[in-house]
CSV table of C-alpha atoms in Angstrom, one decimal:
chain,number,residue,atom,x,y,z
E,1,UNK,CA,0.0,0.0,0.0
E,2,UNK,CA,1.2,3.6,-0.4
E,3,UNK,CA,0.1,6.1,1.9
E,4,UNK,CA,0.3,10.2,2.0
E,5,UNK,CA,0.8,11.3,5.3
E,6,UNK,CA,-0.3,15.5,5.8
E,7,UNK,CA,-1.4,18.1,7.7
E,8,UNK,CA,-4.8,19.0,8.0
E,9,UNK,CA,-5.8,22.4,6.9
E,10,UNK,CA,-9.6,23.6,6.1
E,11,UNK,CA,-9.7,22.3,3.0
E,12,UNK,CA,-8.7,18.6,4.1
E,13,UNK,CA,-10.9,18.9,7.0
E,14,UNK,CA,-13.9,18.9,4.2
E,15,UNK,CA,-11.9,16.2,2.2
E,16,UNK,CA,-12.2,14.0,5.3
E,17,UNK,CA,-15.4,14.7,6.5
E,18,UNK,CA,-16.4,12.6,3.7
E,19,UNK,CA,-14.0,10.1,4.3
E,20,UNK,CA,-11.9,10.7,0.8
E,21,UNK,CA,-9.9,7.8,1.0
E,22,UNK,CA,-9.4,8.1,4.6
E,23,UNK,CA,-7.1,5.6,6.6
E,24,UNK,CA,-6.4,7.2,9.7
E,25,UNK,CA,-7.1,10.3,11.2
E,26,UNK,CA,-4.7,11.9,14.0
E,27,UNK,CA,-4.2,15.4,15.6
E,28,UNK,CA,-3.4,17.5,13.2
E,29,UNK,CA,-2.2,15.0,10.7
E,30,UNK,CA,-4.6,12.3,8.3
E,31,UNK,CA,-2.9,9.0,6.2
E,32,UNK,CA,-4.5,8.9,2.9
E,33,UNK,CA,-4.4,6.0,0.6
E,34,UNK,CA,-2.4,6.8,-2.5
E,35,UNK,CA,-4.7,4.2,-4.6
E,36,UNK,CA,-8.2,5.5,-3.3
E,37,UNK,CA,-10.4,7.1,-6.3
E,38,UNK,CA,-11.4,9.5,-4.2
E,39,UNK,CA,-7.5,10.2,-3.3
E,40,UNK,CA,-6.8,10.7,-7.3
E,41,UNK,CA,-10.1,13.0,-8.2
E,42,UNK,CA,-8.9,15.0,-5.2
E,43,UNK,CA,-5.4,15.1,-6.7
E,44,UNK,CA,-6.8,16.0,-10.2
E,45,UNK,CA,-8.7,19.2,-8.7
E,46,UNK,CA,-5.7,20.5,-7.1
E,47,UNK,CA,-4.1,20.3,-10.7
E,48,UNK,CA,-6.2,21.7,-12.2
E,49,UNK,CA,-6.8,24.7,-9.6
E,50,UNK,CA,-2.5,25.0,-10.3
E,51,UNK,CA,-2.8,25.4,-14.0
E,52,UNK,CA,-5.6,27.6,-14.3
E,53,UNK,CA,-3.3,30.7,-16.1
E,54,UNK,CA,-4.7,32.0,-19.1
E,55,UNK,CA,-2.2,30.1,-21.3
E,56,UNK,CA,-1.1,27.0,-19.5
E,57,UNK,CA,-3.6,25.0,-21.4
E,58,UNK,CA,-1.3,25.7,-24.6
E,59,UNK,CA,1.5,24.4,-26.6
E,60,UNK,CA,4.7,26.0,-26.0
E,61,UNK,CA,7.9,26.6,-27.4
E,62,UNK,CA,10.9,25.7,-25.3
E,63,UNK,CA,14.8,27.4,-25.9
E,64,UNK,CA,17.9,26.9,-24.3
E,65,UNK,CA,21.0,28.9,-25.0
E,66,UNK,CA,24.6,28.5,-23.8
E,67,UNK,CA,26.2,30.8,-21.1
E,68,UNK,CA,29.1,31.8,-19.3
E,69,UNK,CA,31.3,29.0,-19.4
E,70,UNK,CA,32.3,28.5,-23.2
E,71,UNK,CA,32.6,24.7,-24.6
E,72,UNK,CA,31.4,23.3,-21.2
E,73,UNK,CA,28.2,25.7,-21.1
E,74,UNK,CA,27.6,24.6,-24.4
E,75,UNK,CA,27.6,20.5,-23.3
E,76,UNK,CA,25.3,21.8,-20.5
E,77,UNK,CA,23.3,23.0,-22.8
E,78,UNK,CA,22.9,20.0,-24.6
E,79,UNK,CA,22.5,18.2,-21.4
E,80,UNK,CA,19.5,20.2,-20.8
E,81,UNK,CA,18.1,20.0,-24.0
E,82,UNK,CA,18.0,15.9,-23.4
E,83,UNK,CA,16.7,16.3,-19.9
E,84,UNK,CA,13.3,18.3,-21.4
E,85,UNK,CA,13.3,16.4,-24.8
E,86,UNK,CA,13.1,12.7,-22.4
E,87,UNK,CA,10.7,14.4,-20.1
E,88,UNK,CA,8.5,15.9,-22.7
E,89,UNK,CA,8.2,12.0,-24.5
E,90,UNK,CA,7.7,9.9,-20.9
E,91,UNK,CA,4.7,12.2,-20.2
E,92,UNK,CA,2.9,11.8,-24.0
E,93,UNK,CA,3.9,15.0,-24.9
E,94,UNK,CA,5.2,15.6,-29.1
E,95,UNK,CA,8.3,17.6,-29.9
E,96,UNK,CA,9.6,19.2,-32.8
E,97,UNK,CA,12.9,20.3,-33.7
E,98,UNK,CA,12.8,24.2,-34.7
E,99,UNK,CA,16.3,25.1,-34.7
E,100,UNK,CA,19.8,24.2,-33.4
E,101,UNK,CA,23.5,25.7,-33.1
E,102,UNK,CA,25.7,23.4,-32.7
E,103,UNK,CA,28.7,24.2,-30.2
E,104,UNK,CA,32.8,24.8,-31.4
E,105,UNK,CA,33.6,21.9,-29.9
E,106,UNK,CA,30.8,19.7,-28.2
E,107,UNK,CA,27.5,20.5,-27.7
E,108,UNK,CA,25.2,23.3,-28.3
E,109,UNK,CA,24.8,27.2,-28.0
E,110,UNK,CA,21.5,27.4,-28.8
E,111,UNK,CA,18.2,24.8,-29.4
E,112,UNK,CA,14.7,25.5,-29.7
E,113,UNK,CA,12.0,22.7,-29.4
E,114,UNK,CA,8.0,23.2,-30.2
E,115,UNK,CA,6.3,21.2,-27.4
E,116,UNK,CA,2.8,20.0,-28.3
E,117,UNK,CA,0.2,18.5,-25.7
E,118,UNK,CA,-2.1,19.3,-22.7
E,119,UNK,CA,-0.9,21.9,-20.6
E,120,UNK,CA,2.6,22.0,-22.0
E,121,UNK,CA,3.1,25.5,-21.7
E,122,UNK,CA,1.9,25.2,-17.5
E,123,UNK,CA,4.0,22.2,-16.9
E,124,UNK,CA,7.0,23.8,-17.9
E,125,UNK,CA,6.7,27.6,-17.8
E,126,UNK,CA,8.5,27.6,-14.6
E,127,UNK,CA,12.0,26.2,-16.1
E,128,UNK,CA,12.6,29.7,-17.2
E,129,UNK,CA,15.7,31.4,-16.2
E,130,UNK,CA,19.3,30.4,-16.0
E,131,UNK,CA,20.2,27.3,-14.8
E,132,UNK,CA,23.7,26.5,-13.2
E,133,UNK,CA,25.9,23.3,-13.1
E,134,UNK,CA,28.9,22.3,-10.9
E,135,UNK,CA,31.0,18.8,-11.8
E,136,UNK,CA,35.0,18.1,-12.3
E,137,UNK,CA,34.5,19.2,-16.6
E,138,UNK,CA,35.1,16.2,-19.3
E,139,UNK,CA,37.2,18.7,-21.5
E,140,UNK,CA,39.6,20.1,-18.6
E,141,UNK,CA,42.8,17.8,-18.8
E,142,UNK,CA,43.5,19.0,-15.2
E,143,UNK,CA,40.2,17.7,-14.1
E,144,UNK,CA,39.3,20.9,-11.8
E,145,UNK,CA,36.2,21.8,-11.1
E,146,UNK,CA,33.8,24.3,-13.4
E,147,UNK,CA,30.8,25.9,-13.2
E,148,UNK,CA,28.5,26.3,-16.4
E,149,UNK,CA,25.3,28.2,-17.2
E,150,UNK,CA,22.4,27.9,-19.5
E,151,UNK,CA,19.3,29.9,-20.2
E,152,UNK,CA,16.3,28.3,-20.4
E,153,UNK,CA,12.8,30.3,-22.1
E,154,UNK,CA,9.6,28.4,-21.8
E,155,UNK,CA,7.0,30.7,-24.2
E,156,UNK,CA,3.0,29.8,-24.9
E,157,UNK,CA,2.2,29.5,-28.7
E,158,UNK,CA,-0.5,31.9,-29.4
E,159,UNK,CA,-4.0,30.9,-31.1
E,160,UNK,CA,-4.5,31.7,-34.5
E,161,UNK,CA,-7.1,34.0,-33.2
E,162,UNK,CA,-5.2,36.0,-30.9
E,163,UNK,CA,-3.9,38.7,-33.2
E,164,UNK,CA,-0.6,40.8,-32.7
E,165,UNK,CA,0.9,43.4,-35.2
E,166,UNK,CA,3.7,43.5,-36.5
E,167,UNK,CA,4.9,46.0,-39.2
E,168,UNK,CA,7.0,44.7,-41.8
E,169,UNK,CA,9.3,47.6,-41.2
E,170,UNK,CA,10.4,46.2,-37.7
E,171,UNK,CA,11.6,43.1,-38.9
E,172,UNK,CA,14.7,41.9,-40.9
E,173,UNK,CA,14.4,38.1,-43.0
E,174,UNK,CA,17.2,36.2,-43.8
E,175,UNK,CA,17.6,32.7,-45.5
E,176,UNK,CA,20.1,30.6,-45.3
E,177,UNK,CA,21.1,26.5,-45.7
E,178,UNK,CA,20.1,24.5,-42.7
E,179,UNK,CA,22.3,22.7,-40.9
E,180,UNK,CA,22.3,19.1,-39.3
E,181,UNK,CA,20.5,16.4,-40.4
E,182,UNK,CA,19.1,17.1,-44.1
E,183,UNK,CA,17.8,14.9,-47.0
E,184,UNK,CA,14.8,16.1,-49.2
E,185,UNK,CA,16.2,18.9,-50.2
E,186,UNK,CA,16.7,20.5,-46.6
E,187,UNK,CA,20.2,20.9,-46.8
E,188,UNK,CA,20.1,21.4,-50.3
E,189,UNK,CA,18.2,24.8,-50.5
E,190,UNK,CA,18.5,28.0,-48.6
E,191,UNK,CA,15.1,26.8,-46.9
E,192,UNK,CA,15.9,28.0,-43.2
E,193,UNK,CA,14.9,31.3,-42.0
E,194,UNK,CA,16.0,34.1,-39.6
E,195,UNK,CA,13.8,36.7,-38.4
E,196,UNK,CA,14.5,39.5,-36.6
E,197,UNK,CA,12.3,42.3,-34.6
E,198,UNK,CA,14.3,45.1,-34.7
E,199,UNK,CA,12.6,47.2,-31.7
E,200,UNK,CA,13.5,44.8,-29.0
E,201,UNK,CA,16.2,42.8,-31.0
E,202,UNK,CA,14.7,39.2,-30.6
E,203,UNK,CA,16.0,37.1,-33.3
E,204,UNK,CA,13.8,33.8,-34.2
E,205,UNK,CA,15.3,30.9,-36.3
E,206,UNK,CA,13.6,27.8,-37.8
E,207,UNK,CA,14.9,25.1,-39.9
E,208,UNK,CA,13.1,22.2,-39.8
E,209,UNK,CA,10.6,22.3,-42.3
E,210,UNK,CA,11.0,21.6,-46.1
E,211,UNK,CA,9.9,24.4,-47.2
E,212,UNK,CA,11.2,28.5,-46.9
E,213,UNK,CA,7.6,29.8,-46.6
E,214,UNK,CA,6.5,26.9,-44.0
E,215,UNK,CA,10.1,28.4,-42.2
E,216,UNK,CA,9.0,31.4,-42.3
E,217,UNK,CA,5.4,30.8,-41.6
E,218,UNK,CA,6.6,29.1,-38.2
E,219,UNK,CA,9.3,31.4,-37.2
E,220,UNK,CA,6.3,34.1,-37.4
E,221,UNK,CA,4.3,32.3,-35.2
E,222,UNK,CA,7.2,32.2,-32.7
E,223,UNK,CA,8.2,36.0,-33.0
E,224,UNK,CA,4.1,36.5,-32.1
E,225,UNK,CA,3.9,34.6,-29.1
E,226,UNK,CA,7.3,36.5,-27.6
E,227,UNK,CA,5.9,39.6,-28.2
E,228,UNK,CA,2.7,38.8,-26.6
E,229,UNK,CA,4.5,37.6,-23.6
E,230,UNK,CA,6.5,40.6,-23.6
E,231,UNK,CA,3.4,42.9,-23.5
E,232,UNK,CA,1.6,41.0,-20.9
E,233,UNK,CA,5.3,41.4,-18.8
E,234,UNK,CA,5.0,45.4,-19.6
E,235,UNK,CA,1.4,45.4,-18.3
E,236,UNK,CA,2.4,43.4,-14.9
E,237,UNK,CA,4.9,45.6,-14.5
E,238,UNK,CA,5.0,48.9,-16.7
E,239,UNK,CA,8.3,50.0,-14.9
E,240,UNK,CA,10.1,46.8,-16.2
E,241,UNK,CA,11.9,47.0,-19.5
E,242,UNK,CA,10.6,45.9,-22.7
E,243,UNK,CA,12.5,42.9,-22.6
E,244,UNK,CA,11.1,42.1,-19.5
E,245,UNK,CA,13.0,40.6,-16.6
E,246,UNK,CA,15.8,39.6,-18.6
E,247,UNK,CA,18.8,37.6,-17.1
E,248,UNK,CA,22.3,37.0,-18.6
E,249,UNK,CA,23.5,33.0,-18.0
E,250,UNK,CA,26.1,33.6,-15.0
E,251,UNK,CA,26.7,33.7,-11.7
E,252,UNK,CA,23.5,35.2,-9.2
E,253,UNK,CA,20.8,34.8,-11.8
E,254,UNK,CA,20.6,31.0,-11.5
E,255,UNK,CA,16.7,29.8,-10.4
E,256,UNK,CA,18.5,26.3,-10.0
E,257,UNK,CA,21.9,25.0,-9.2
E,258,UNK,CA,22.8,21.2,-10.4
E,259,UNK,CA,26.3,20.5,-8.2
E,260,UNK,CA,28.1,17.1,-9.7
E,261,UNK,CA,30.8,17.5,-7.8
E,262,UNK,CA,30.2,18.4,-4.0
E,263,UNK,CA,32.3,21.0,-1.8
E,264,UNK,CA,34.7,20.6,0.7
């Protein structure tokens, strides 16, 4: 059997009054049973009551870019990129390749993934912001210790619906070949594209698809949905910069620290 064991507030005072998978009351404590139905629709509420925000429900696109830290920031990025990538398929969720950097030497300065499924955008939207890792580096001969950063951006995909302008003036195109993987043509063709919004500088890149227009079509629909974040950032907070709370991948900006190697 596997039980929860918890403190009773208000709200599991009513849970237990109608004996919700109740095994054993105590002062100020109740055991639930982890199998119980009525343990599992109670469970499902309090998910849903966490993501209620106005996009969690969506899709979302997820980018990582190397920091502070050169070839071994890049390998942690790449590290990160698997972690999310294995995460995203264990829970049912679809992923799609929008564009990649590959490092100098090993890994990657900068990924983006398209992340398709229920509440993608809620699950993940609080992996954004730098995160920092600690181990003895692979590529150090002297084997010392280093510290690497990544950032991480978790944005909703807008609906098709939700409409934000954007003047053909602001925005700079370039194509160019793809790189990695190719075949059909992909490699073949200057098919990828690179957009970017000249007012706040955010450059969007896809390469995946076959096609330059379907490139462009999807690196649109990226550029859109930062922009919309960025406004709803500017209205939470109209002193904050346009860019919004931005922070550079090093040291004090970390939201998580990953330590490898322990200190003495």
């Amino acid at each position: 059997m596997e039980y929860a064991a918890s403190k009773c507030g208000a709200a599991a005072e009513r849970q237990l009054s109608a004996g919700a998978g109740l095994l054993f009351k105590g002062e100020g404590f109740y055991i639930t049973d982890y199998r119980s139905d009525s343990y599992k629709k109670a469970a499902a509420k309090e998910l849903e009551a966490l993501l209620d925000g106005e996009a969690d429900a969506n899709d979302t696109f997820l980018e990582i870019n190397a920091g502070a830290g050169g070839t071994e920031s890049c390998d942690w990025a790449s590290m990160l990129a698997r972690m999310y990538v294995r995460w995203a398929e264990q829970h049912g969720y679809d992923v799609e390749l929008q564009s990649e950097e590959a490092g100098a030497e090993a890994g990657i300065k900068s990924v983006a993934y398209k992340i398709s499924g229920p509440n993608a955008y809620g699950w993940l939207k609080s992996e954004s912001g730098v995160h920092r890792l600690v181990r003895i580096s692979p590529f150090d001969a002297e084997a010392m210790r280093h510290t690497s950063f990544a950032l991480v951006e978790v944005i909703p995909e807008l609906p098709d619906t939700n409409e934000v302008e954007i003047n053909e003036s602001d925005i700079e195109i370039d194509v160019f070949r793809s790189s990695g993987p190719g075949g059909q043509g992909v490699n073949t063709t200057d098919s990828a594209v690179r957009i970017k919004h000249k007012p706040t500088n955010i450059v969007v890149t896809c390469q995946n698809e076959r096609s330059q227009h379907q490139n462009k079509e999807t690196a649109m629909k990226i550029l859109k949905s930062k922009l919309h974040k960025l406004e709803e950032e500017k209205i939470a907070k109209e002193k904050q910069e346009l860019r919004g709370e931005y922070k550079s991948a090093e040291w004090g900006n970390q939201i998580r620290s990953y330590v490898l190697h322990p200190y003495k």
